[in-house]
Coordinates of C-alpha atoms in Angstrom, one line a residue:
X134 CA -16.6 17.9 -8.9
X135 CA -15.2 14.4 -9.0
X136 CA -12.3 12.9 -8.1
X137 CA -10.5 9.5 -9.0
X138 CA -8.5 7.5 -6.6
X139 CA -5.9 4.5 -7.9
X140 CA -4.8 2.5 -4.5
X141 CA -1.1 0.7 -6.0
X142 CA -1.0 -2.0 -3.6
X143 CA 3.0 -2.6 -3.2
X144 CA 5.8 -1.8 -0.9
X145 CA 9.7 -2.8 -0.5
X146 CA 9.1 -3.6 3.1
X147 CA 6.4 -3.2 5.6
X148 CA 6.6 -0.2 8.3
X149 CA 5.9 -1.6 11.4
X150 CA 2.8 1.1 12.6
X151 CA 1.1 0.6 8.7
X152 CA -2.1 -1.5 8.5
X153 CA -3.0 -0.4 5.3
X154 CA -3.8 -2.5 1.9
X155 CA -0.1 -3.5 0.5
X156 CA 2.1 -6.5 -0.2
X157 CA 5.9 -6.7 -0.7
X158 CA 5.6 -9.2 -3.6
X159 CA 6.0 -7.7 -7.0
X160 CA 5.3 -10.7 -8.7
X161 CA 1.7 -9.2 -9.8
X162 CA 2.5 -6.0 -10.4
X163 CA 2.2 -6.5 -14.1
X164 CA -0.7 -8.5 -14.1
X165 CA -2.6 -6.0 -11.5
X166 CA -1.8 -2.7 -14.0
X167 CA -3.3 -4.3 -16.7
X168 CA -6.7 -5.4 -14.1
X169 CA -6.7 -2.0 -13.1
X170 CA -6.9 -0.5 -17.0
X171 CA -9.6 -3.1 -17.2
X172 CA -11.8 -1.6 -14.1
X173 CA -11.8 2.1 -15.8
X174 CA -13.6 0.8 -18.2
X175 CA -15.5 -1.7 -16.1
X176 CA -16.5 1.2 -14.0
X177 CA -16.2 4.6 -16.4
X178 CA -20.2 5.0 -14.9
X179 CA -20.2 4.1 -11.6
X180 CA -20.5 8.1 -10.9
X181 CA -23.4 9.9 -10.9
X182 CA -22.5 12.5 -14.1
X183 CA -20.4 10.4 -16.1
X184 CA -19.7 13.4 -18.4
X185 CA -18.3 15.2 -15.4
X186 CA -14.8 16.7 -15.5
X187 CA -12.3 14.8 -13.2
X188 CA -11.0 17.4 -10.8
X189 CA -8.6 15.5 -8.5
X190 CA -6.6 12.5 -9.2
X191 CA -4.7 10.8 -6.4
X192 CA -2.5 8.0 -6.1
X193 CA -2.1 6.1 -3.1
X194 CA -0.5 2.9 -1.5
X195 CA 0.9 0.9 -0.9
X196 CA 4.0 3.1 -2.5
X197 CA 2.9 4.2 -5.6
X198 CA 6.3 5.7 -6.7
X199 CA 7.4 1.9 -7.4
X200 CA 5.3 2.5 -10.7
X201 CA 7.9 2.5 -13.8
X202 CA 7.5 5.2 -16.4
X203 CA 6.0 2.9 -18.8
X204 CA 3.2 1.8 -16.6
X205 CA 2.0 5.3 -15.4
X206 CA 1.8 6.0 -19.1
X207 CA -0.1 3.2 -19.4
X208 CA -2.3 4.1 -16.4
X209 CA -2.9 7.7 -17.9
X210 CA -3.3 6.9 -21.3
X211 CA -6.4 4.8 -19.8
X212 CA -7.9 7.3 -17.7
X213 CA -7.9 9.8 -20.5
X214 CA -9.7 7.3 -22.9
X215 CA -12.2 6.6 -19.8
X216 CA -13.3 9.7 -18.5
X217 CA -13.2 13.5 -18.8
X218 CA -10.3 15.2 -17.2
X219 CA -10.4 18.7 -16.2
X220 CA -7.1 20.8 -17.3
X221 CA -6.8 22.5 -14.1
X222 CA -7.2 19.2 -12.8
X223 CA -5.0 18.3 -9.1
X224 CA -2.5 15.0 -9.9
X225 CA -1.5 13.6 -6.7
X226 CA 1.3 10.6 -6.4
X227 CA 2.4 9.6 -3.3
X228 CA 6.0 8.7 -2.9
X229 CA 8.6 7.5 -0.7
X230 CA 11.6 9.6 -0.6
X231 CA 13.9 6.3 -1.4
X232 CA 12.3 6.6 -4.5
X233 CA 12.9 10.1 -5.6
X234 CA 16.0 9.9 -7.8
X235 CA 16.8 12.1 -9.8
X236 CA 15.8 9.7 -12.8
X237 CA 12.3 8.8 -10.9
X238 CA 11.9 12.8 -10.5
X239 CA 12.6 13.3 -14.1
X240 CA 9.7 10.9 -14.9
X241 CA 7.4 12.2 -12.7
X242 CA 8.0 15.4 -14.2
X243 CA 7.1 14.6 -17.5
X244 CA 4.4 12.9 -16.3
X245 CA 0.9 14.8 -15.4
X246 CA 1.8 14.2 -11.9
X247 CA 1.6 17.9 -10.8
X248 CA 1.3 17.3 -7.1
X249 CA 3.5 15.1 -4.5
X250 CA 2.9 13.8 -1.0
X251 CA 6.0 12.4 0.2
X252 CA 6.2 10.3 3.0
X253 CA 9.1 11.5 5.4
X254 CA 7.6 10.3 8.4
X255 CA 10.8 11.7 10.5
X256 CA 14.2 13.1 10.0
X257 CA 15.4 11.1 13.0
X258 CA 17.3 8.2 12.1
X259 CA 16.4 6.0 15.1
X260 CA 13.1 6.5 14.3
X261 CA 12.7 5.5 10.5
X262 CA 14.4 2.5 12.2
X263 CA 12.2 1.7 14.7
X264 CA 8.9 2.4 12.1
X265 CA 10.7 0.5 9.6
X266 CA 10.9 2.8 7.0
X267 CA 13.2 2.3 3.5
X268 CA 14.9 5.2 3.6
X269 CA 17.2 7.4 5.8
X270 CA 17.1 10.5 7.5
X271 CA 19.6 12.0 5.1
X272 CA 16.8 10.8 1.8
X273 CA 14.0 13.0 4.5
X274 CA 15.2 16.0 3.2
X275 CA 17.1 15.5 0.2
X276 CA 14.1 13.8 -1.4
X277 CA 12.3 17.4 -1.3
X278 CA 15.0 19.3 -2.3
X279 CA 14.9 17.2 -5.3
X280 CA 11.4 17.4 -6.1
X281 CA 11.3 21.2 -5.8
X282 CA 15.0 21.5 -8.7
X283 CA 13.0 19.2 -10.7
X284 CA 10.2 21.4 -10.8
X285 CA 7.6 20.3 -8.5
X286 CA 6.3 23.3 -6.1
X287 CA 3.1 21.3 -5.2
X288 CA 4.3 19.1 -2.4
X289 CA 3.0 17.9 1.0
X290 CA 5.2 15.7 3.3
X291 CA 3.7 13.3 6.2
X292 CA 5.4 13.3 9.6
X293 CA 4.0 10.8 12.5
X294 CA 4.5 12.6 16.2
X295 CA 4.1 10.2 19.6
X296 CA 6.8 8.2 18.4
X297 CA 8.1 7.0 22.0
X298 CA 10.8 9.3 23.3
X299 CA 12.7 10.9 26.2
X300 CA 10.8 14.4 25.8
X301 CA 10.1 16.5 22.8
X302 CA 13.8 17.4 21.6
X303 CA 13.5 14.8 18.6
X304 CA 10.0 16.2 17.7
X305 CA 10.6 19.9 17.7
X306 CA 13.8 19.4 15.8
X307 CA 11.6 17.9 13.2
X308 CA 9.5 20.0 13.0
X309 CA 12.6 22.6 12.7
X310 CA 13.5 20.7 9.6
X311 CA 10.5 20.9 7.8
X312 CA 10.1 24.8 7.9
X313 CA 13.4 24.4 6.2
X314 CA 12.5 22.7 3.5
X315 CA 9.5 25.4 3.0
X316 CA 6.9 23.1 1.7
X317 CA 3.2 24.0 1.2
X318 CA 1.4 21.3 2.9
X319 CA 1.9 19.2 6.0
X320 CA 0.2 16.0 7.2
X321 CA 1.0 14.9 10.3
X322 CA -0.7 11.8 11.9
X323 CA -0.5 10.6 15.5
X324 CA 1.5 7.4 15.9
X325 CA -1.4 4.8 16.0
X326 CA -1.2 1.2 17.3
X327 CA -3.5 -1.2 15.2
X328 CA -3.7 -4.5 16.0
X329 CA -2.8 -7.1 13.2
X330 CA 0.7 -4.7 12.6
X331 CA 4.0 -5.3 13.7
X332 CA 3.6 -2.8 16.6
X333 CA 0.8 -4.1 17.2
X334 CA 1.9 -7.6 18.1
X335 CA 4.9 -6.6 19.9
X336 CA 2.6 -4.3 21.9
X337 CA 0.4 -7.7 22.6
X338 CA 3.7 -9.5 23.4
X339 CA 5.0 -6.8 25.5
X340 CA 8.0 -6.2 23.6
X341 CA 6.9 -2.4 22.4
X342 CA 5.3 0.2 25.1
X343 CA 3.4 2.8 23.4
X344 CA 3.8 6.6 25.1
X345 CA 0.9 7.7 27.2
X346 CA -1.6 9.9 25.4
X347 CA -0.5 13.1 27.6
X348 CA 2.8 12.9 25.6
X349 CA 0.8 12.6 22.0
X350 CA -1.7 15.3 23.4
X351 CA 1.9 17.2 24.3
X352 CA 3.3 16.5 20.7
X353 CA -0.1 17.6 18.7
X354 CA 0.3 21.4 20.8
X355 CA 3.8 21.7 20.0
X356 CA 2.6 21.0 16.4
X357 CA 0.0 23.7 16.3
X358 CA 1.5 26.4 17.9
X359 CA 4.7 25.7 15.8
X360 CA 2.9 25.2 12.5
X361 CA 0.8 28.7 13.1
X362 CA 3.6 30.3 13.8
X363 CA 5.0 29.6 10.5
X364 CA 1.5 30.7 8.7
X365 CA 0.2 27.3 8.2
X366 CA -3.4 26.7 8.6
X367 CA -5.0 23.5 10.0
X368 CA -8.0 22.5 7.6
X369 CA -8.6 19.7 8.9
X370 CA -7.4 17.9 12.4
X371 CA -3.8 16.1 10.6
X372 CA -4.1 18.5 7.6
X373 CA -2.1 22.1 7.5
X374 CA -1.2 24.3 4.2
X375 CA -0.3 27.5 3.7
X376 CA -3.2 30.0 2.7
X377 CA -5.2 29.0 -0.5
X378 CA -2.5 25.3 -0.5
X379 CA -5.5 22.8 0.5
X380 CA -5.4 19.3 -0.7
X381 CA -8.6 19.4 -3.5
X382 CA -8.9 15.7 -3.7
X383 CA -8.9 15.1 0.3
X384 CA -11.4 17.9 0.8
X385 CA -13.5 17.1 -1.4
X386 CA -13.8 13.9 0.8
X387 CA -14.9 15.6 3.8
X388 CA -17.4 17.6 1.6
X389 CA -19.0 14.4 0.7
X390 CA -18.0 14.8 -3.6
X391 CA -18.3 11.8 -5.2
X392 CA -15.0 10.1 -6.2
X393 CA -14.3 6.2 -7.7
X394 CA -11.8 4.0 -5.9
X395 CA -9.9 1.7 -8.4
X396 CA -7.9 -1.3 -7.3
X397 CA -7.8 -4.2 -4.3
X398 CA -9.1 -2.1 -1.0
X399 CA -10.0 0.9 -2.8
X400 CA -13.5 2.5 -1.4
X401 CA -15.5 4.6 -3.7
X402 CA -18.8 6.7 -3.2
X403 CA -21.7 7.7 -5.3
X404 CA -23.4 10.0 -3.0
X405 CA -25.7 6.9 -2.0
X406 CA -23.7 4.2 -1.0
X407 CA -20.4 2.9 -0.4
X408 CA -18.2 0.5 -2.5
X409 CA -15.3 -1.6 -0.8
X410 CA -12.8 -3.6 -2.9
X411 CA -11.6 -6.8 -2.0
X412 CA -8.5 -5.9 0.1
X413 CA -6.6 -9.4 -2.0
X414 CA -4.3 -8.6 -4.7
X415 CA -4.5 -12.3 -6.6
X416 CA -8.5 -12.1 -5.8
X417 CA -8.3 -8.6 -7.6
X418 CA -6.6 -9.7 -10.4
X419 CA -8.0 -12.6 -11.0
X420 CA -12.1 -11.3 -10.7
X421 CA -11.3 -8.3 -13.2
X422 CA -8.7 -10.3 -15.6
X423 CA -10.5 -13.7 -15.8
X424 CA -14.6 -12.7 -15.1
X425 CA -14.6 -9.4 -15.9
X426 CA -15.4 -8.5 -12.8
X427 CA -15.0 -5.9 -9.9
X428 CA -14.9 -8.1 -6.6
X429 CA -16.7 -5.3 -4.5
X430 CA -19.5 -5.0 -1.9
X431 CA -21.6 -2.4 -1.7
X432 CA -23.4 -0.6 1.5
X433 CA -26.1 1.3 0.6
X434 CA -25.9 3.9 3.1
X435 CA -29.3 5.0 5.3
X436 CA -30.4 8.8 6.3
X437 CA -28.9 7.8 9.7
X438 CA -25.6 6.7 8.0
X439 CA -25.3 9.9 5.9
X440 CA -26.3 11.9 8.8
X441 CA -23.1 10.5 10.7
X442 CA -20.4 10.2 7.8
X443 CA -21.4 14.2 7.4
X444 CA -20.8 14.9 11.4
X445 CA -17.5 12.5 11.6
X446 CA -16.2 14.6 8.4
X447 CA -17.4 17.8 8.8
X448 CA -16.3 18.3 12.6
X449 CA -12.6 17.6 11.8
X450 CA -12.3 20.6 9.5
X451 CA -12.0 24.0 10.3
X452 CA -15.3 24.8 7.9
X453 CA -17.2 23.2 11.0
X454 CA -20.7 21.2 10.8
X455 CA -23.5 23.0 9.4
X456 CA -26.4 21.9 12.4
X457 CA -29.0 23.5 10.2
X458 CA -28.4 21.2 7.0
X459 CA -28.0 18.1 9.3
X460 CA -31.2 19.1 10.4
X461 CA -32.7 19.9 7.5
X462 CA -31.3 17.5 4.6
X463 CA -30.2 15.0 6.7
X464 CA -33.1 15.0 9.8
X465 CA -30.8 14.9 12.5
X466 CA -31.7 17.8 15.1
X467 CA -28.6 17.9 17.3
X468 CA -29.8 21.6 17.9
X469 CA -33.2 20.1 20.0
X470 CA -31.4 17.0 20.7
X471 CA -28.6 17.0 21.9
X472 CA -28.7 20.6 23.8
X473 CA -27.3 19.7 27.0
X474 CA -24.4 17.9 25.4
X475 CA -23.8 20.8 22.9
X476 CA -24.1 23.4 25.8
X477 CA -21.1 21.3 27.8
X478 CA -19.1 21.3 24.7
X479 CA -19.2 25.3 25.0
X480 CA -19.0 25.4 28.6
X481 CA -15.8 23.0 28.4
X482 CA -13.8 25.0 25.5
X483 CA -14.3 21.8 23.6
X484 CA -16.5 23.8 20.6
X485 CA -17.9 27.1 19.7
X486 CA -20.7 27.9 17.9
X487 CA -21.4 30.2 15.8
X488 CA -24.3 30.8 12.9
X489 CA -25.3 26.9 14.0
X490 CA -21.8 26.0 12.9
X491 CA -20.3 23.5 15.5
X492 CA -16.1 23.6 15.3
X493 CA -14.2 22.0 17.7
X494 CA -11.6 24.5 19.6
X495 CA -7.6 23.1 19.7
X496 CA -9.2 21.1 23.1
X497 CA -12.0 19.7 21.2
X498 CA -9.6 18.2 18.3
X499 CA -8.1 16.1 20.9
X500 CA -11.0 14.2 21.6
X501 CA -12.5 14.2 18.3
X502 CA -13.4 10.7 17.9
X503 CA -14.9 11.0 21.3
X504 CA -17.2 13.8 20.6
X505 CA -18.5 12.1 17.4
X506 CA -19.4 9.2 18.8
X507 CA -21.1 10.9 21.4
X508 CA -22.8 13.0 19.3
X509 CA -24.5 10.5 16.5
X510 CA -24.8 7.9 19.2
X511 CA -28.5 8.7 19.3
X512 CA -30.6 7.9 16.1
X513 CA -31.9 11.0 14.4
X514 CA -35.2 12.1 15.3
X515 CA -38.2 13.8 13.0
X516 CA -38.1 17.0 12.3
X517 CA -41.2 19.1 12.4
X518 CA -42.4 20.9 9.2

């Protein structure tokens, strides 16, 4: 079923690794709740079954726990006049743990917000400070604590391993926090120099020295064997939950379900093609407040391109790629293709394969990206009736 995802593009400050959509002027914030009310309605079709319930909505950022009470009212009050919303429906908010006062909570509670993702990043102080981040190590884990008395059991926190370091100490006591805290859902990203970020330029200028990727590699074990060990399951490569605690709304991303982006940078997907907002918040505002209009482009995507979004999704889950439907809705053949790739996969302990499902072994999921690339490097060819 559908989902619905509202990017809130505004932050106190900017963490230095972050090269998402944001900006750290409030001074359209106003302006850019009201444009977004006006894009539900602009775009209360854009999915293939309109009528269809809404079974995940997620709110990212940007930091969307700046919103106030009044304008998540606002915000909800639209998206039940604009679409259909299921009642068992998954309400996702993310939200920095500076944030999470009690009063915040309160709201949030009262809210349909059933679901939090809070972005801890790290219980080490000289780390928040290196990434940036608002809030302390102390706010890491009394923000959850908080969340969970006020009611909310549905939570996920993010941390970020290969932060540079003398050894693993730092890291495994993190991770030592977190099973504390007794949360159902983990995401946990590898630190990740882009370019036009503040790491990024001081990597450039030779002020910041990244760790070498034996120490992430290092960092990413210590995380599974130490998340298993505590009965989480990986689902996908940075995803972990305890049984039957999957995110809906992400999954249903890497199952290729439908889902409408609202706001400046927000991507949306019909089953066909691909919409990309204007990544401008005044451009935003101004197209959907003045024209009436959403300033978007659209890629209409070919068998070759579905063919690929389905491997680069599919192979980081744990559900695997299905080589039979690539083959057979999708006409790419990797089984007759490919072969002596595939077979070096196996041979390697990179994948397994079973029942023409591909899934990529704890090896494999370090050189994910690799493996994709390899594999829908060649165009599909036809397959015989």
């Amino acid at each position: 079923m559908p989902g619905l995802y509202l990017h809130i593009p505004f932050c106190k400050q900017a963490c230095h690794y972050c090269d998402f959509h944001f900006s750290t002027s409030m001074g359209l914030k106003g302006q850019f709740v009201e444009a977004l009310i006006k894009e539900m309605a602009l775009r209360r079709t854009y999915l293939p079954d309109p009528s269809a319930l809404l079974e995940t909505i997620y709110f990212g950022g940007g930091t969307p726990s700046l919103l106030t009470a009044e304008e998540l009212t606002q915000i909800f009050d639209a998206i039940q006049t604009n679409f259909e919303v299921s009642p068992q429906a998954e309400i996702t908010l993310e939200a920095n743990p500076d944030d999470l006062t009690a009063d915040k909570l309160a709201v949030l509670a009262a809210s349909p917000v059933n679901r939090l993702s809070i972005g801890l990043q790290s219980f080490h102080e000289p780390h928040l400070r290196l990434m940036n981040r608002a809030h302390s190590a102390l706010e890491s884990s009394q923000a959850v604590r908080r969340a969970q008395a006020a009611g909310f059991e549905n939570i996920s926190v993010d941390l970020i391993y290969g932060v540079p370091a003398a050894g693993h100490g730092i890291w495994e006591e993190d991770l030592g926090q977190l099973f504390d805290l007794r949360v159902p859902h983990v995401s946990a990203y590898a630190l990740t120099i882009e370019p036009d970020t503040a790491f990024g330029r001081r990597l450039k200028k030779g002020t910041f020295v990244a760790p070498p990727e034996e120490f992430v590699a290092q960092q990413f074990e210590i995380l599974l064997t130490q998340l298993r060990a505590h009965g989480y399951e990986q689902y996908e490569i940075s995803n972990f939950c305890q049984p039957g605690r999957e995110s809906r709304h992400n999954s249903n991303y890497w199952r290729g379900v439908p889902y409408l982006g609202l706001g400046p940078s927000a991507h949306s997907f019909d089953g066909r093609s691909r919409q990309y907002a204007v990544a401008n918040n005044p451009q935003y505002v101004a197209a959907v407040l003045e024209r009436g209009e959403v300033p978007a482009t659209t890629e209409v995507l070919s068998p070759l391109d579905q063919a690929n979004e389905y491997l680069l999704t599919t192979l980081r889950t744990s559900r695997g790629c299905d080589l039979r439907h690539l083959r057979d809705a999708l006409g790419l053949n990797l089984l007759a293709d490919r072969t002596e790739y595939l077979g070096s996969l196996l041979t390697q302990g990179m994948a397994t394969l079973t029942d023409d499902t591909l899934r990529l072994t704890d090896a494999g999921k370090l050189l994910a990206d690799h493996i994709t690339l390899e594999l829908f490097a060649e165009a599909p060819s036809a397959v015989s009736a």
